PDB file of C-alpha atoms in Angstrom:
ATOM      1  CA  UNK A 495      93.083  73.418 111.113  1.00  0.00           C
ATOM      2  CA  UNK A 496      92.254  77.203 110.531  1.00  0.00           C
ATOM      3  CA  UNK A 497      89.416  77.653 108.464  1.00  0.00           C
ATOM      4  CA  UNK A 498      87.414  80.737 106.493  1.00  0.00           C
ATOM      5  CA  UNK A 499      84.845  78.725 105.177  1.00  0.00           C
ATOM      6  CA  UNK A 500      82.560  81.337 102.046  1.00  0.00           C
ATOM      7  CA  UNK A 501      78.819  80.367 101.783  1.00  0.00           C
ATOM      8  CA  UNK A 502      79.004  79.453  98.497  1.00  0.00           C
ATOM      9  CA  UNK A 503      81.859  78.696  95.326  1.00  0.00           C
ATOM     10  CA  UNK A 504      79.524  79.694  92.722  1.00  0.00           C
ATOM     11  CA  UNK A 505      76.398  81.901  92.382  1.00  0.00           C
ATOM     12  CA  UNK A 506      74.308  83.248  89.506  1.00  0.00           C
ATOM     13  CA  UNK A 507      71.923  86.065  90.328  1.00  0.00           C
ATOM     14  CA  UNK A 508      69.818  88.459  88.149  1.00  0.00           C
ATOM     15  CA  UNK A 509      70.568  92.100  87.678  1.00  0.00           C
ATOM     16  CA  UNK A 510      68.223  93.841  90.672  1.00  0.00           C
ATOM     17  CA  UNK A 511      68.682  91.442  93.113  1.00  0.00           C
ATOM     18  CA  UNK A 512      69.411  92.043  96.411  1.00  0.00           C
ATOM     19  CA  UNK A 513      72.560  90.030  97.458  1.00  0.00           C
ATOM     20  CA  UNK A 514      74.215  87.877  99.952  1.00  0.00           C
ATOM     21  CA  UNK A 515      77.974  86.512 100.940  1.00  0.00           C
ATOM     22  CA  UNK A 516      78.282  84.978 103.704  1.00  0.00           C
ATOM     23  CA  UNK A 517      81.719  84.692 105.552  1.00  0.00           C
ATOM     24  CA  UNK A 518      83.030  82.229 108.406  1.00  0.00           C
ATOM     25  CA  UNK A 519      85.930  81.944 110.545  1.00  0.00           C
ATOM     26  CA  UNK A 520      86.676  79.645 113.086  1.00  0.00           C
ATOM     27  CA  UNK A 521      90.087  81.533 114.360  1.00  0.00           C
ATOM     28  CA  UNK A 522      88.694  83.986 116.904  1.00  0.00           C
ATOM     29  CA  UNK A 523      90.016  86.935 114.627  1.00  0.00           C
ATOM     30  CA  UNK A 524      89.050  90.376 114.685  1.00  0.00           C
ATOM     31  CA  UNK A 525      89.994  91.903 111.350  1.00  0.00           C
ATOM     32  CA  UNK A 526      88.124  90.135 108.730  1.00  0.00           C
ATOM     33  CA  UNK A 527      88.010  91.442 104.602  1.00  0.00           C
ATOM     34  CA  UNK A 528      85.972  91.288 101.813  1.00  0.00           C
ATOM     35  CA  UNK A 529      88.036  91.114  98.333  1.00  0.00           C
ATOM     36  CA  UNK A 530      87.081  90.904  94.785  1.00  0.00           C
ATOM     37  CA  UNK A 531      88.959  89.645  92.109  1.00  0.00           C
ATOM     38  CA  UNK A 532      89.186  90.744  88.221  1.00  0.00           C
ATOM     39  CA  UNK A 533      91.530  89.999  85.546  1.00  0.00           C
ATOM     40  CA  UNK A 534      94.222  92.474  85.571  1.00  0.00           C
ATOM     41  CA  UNK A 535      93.210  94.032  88.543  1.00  0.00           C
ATOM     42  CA  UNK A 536      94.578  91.868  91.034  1.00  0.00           C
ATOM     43  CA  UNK A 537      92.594  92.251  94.722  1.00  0.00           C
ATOM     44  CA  UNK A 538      90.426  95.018  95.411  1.00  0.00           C
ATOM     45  CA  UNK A 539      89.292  95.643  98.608  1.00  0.00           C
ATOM     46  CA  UNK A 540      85.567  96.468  99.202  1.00  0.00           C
ATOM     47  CA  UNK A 541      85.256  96.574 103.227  1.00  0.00           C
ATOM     48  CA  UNK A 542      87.511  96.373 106.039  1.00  0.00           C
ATOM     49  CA  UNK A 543      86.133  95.726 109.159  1.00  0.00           C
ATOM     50  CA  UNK A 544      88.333  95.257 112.613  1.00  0.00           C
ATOM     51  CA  UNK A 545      86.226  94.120 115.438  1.00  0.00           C
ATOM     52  CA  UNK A 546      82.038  93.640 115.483  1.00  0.00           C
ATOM     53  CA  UNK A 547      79.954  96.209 113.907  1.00  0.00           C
ATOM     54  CA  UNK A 548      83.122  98.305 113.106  1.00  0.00           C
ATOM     55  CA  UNK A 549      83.890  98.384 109.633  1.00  0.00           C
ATOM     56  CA  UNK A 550      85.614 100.426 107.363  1.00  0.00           C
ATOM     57  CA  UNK A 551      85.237 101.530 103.391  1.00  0.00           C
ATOM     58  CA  UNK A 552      88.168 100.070 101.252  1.00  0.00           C
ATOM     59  CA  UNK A 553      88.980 101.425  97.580  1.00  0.00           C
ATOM     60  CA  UNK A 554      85.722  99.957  95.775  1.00  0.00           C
ATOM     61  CA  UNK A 555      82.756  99.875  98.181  1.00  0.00           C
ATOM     62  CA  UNK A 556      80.058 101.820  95.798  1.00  0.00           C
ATOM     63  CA  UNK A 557      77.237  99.408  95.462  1.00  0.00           C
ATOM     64  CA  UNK A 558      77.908  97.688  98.735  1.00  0.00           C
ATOM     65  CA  UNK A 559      77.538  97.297 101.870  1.00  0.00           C
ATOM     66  CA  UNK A 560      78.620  94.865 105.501  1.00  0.00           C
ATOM     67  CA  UNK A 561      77.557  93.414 108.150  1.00  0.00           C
ATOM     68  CA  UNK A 562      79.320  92.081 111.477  1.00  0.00           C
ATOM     69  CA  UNK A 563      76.834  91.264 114.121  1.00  0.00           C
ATOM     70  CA  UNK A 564      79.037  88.483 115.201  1.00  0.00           C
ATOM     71  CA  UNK A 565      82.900  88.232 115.629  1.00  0.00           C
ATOM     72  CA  UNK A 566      82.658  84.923 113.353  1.00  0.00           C
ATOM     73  CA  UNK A 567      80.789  86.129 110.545  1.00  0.00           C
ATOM     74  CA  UNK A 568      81.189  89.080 108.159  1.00  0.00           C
ATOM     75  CA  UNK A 569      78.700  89.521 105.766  1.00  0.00           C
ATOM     76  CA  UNK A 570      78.854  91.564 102.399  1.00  0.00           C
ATOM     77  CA  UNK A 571      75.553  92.586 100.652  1.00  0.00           C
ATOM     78  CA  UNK A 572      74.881  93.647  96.996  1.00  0.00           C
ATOM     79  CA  UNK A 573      72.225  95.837  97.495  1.00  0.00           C
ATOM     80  CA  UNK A 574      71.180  95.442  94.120  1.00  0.00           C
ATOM     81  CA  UNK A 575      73.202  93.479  92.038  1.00  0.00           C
ATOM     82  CA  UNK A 576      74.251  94.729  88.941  1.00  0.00           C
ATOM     83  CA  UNK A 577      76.578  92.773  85.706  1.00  0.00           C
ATOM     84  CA  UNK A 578      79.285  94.747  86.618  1.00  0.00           C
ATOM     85  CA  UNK A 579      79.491  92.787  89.968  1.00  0.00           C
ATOM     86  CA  UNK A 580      80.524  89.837  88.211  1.00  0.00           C
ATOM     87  CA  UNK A 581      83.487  89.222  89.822  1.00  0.00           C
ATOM     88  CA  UNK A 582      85.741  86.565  92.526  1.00  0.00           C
ATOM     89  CA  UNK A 583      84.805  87.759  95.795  1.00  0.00           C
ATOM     90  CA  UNK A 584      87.298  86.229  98.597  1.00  0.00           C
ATOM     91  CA  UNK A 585      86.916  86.430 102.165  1.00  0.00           C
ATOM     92  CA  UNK A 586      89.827  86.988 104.715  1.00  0.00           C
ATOM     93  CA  UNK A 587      90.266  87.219 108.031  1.00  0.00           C
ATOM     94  CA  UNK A 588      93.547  88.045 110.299  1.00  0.00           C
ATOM     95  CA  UNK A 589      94.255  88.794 114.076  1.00  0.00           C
ATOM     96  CA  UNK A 590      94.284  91.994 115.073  1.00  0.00           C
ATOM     97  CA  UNK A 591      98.002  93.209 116.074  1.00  0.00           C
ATOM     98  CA  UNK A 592      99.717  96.622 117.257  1.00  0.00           C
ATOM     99  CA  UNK A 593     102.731  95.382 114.871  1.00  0.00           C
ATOM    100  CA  UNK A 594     101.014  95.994 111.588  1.00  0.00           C
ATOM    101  CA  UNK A 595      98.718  93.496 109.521  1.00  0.00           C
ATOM    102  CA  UNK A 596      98.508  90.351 110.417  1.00  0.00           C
ATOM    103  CA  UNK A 597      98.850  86.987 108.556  1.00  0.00           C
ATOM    104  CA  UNK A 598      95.359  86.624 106.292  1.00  0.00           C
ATOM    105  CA  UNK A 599      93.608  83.482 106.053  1.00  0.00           C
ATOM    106  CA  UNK A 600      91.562  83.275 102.836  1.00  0.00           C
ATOM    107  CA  UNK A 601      88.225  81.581 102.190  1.00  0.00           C
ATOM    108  CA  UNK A 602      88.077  79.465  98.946  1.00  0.00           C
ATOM    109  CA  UNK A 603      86.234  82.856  96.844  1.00  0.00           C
ATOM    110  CA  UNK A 604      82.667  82.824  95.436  1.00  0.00           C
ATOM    111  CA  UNK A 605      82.620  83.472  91.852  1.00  0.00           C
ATOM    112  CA  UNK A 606      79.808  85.514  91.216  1.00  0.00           C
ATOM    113  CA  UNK A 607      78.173  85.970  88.188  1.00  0.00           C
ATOM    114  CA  UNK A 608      74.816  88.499  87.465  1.00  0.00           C
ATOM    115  CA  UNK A 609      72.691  87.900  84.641  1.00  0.00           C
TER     116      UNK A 609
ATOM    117  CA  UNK B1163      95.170 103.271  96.381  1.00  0.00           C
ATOM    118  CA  UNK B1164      97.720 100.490  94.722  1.00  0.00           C
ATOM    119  CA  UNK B1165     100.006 100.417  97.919  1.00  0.00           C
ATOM    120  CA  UNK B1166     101.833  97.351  96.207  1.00  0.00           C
ATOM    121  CA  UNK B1167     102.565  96.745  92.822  1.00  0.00           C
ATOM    122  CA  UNK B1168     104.867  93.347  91.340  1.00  0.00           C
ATOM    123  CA  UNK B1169     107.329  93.339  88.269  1.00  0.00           C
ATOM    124  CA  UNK B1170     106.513  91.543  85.735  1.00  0.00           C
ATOM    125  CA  UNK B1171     103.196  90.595  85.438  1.00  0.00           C
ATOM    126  CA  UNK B1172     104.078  87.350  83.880  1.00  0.00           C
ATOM    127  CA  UNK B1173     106.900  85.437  84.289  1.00  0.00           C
ATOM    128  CA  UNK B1174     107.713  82.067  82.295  1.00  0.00           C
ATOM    129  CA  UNK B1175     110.433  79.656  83.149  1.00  0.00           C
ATOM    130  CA  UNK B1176     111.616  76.064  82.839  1.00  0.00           C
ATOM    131  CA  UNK B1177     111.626  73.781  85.933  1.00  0.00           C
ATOM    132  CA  UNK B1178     114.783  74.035  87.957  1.00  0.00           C
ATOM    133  CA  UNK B1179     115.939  77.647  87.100  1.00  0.00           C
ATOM    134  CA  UNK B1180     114.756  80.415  89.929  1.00  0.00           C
ATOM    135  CA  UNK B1181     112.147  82.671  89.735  1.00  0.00           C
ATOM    136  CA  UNK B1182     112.285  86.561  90.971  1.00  0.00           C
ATOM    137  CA  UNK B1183     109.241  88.566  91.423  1.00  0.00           C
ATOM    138  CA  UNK B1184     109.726  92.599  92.673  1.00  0.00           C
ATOM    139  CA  UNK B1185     107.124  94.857  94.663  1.00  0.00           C
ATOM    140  CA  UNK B1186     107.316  98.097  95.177  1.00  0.00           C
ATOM    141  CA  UNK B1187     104.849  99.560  97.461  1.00  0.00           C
ATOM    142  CA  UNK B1188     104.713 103.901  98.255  1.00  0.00           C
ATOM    143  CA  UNK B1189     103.814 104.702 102.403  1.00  0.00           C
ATOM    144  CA  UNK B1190     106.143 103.142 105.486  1.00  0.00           C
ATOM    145  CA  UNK B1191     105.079  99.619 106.403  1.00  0.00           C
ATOM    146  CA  UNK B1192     104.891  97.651 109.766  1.00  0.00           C
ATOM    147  CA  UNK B1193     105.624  94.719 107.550  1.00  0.00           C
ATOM    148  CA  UNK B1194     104.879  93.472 104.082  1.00  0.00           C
ATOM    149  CA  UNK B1195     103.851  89.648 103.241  1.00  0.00           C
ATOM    150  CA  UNK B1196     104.032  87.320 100.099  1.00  0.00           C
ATOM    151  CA  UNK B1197     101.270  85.109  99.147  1.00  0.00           C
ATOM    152  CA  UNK B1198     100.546  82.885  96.350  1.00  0.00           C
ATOM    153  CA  UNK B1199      97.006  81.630  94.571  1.00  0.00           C
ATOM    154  CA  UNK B1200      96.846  78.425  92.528  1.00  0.00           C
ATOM    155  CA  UNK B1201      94.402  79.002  89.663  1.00  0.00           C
ATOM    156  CA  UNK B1202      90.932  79.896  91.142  1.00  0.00           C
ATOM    157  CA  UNK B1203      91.135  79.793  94.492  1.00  0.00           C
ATOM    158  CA  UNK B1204      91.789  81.498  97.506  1.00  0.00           C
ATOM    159  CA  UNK B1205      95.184  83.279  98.438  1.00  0.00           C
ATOM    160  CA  UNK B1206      97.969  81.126 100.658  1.00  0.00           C
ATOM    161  CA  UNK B1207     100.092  83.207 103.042  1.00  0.00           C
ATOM    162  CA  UNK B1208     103.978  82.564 101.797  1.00  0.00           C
ATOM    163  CA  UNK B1209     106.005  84.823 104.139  1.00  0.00           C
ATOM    164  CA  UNK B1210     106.127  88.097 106.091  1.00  0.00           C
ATOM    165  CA  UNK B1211     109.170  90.179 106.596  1.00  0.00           C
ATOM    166  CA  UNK B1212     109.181  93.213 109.032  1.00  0.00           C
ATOM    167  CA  UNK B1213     110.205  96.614 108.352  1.00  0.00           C
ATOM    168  CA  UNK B1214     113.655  95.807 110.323  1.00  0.00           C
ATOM    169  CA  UNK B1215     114.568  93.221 109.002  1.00  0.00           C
ATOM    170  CA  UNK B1216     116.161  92.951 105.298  1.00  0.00           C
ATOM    171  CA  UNK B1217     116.202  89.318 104.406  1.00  0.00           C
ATOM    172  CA  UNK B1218     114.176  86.000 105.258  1.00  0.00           C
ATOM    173  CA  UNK B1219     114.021  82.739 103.984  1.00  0.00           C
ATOM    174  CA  UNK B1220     111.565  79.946 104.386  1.00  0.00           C
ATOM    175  CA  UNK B1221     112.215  76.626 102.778  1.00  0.00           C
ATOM    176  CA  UNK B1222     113.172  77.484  98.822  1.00  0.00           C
ATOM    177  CA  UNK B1223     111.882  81.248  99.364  1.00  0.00           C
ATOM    178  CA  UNK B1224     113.668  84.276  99.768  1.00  0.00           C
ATOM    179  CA  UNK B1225     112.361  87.553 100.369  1.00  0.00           C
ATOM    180  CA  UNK B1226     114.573  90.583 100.705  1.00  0.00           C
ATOM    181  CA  UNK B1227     113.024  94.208 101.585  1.00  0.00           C
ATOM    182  CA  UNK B1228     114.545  97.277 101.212  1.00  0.00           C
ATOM    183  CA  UNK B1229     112.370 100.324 102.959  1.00  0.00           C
ATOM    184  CA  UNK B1230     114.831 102.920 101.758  1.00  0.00           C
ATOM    185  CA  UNK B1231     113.953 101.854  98.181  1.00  0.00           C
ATOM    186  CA  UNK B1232     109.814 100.679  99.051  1.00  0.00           C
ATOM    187  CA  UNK B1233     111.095  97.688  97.050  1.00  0.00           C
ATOM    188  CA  UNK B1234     110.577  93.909  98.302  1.00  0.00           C
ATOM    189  CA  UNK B1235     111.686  90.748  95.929  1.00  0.00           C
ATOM    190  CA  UNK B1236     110.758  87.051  96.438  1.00  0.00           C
ATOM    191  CA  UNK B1237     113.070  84.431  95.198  1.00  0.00           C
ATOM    192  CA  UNK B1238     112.129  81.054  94.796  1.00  0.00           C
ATOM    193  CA  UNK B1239     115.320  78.609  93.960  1.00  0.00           C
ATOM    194  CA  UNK B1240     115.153  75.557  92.203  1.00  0.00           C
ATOM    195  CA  UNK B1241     111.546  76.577  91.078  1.00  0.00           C
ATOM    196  CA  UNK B1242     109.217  72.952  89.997  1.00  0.00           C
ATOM    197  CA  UNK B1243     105.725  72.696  87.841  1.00  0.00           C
ATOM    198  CA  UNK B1244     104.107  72.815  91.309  1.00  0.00           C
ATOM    199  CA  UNK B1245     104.945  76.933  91.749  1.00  0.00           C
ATOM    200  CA  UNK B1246     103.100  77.300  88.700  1.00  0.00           C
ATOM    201  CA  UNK B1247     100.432  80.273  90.564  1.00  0.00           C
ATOM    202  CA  UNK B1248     100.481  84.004  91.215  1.00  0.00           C
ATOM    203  CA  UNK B1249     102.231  85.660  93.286  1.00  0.00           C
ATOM    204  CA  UNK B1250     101.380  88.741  95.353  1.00  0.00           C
ATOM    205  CA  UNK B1251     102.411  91.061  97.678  1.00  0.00           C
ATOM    206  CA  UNK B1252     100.482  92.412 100.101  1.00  0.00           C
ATOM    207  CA  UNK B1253     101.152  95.858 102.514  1.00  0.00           C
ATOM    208  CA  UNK B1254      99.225  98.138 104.624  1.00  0.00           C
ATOM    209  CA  UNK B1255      98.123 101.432 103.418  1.00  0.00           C
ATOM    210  CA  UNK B1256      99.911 102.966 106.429  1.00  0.00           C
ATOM    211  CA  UNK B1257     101.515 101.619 109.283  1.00  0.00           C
ATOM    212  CA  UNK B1258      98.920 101.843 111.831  1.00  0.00           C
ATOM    213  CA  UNK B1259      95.928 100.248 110.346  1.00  0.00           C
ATOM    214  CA  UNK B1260      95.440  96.106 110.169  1.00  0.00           C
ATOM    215  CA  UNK B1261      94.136  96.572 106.599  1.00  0.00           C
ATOM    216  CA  UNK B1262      96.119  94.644 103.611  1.00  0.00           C
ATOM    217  CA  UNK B1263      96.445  95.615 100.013  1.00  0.00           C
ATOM    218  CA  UNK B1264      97.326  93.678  97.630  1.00  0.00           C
ATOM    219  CA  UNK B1265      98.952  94.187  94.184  1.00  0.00           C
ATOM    220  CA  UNK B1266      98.295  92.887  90.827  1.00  0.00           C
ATOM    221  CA  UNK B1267     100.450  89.986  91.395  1.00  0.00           C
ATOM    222  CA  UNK B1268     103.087  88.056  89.010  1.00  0.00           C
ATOM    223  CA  UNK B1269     101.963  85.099  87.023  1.00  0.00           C
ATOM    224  CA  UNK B1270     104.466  82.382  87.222  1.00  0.00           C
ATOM    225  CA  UNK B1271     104.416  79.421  84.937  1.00  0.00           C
ATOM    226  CA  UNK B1272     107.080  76.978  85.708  1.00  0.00           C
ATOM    227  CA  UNK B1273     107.095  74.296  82.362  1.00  0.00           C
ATOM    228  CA  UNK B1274     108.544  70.721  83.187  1.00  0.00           C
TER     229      UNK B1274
END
């Protein structure tokens, strides 16, 4: 069974903190995503990133930052974490394909709220 | 960029009756793709229908696309409590990129 497996479902962190999501995927895909989630605003993406250490900016990626070291894990960092990053964050990941997008398998989010 | 966006936002209906959910998205696509998210979790893929083709079903779902339009619906027939989710649609920003963007998505509430 595929799996994208998020470090954590919930997290509470302080305003200043330096942040950390981790994201796992068993399915040997390149194209992984990083997501977040607000009412009314449907998903926004944050980073993009299509094989290891290439990544690239999506519509919202002020006040963040990635990291793929490893085809398997894609990382996404609140540098320092602010209320306003309060938010869903859902992981994805999809195999790379000359057709167009792939089908995305989606972690189970990490609700993230900063105090 | 909104690439997709659904009509309506919420959509309310009793159990049995069918359920119709439009996006309408604004650059050529490769393909565009349904998925749905029970309350607080993670997104399920539904479906995804090509730029050549114009209609595809899967079980009770229907999805039509019409690129001369930028319009895609989903149908789902006979619609039970267990739809009750959102709905989104989901398309690339262009059609030579592997990213996905999603819309807003359509609330559906099916009552029993």
């Amino acid at each position: 069974d595929v799996k994208v497996t998020q470090s954590s479902r919930y997290l509470v962190k302080r305003t200043g903190e330096k942040v950390f999501l981790e994201c796992v995927q068993d399915m040997d895909h390149e194209n992984m995503f990083w997501y977040r989630q607000d009412p009314g605003l449907g998903l926004r993406l944050i980073y993009f990133s299509y094989d290891v250490k290439m990544k690239e900016k999506g519509d919202i990626p002020e006040g963040y930052s990635v990291s793929r070291e490893k085809k398997e894990r894609f990382s996404l960092i609140l540098e320092s974490a602010s209320t306003n990053q309060t938010s869903m964050y859902l992981c994805a990941s999809s195999l790379r394909s000359a057709g167009g997008p792939t089908e995305a398998f989606f972690g189970q989010g990490t609700r993230l709220t900063v105090v | 960029s909104q690439q997709g966006e659904e009509d309506p936002q919420a959509l309310s209906i009793q159990e049995g009756e069918n359920a119709t959910m439009n996006c309408s998205y604004k650059t050529s696509i490769n393909n565009l793709q349904w998925y749905r998210q029970n309350s607080g979790r993670g997104l399920v893929h539904l479906i995804l229908i090509r730029s050549n083709e114009r209609e595809k079903h899967s079980g009770r779902l229907r999805v039509t696309l019409d690129t001369s339009k930028k319009s895609s619906s989903l149908l789902i027939t006979a619609s039970r409590a267990a739809d009750t989710a959102s709905y989104f649609c989901a398309t690339p920003p262009s059609s030579n990129t592997g990213k996905l963007i999603f819309g807003q998505g359509t609330t559906l509430q099916v009552k029993p």
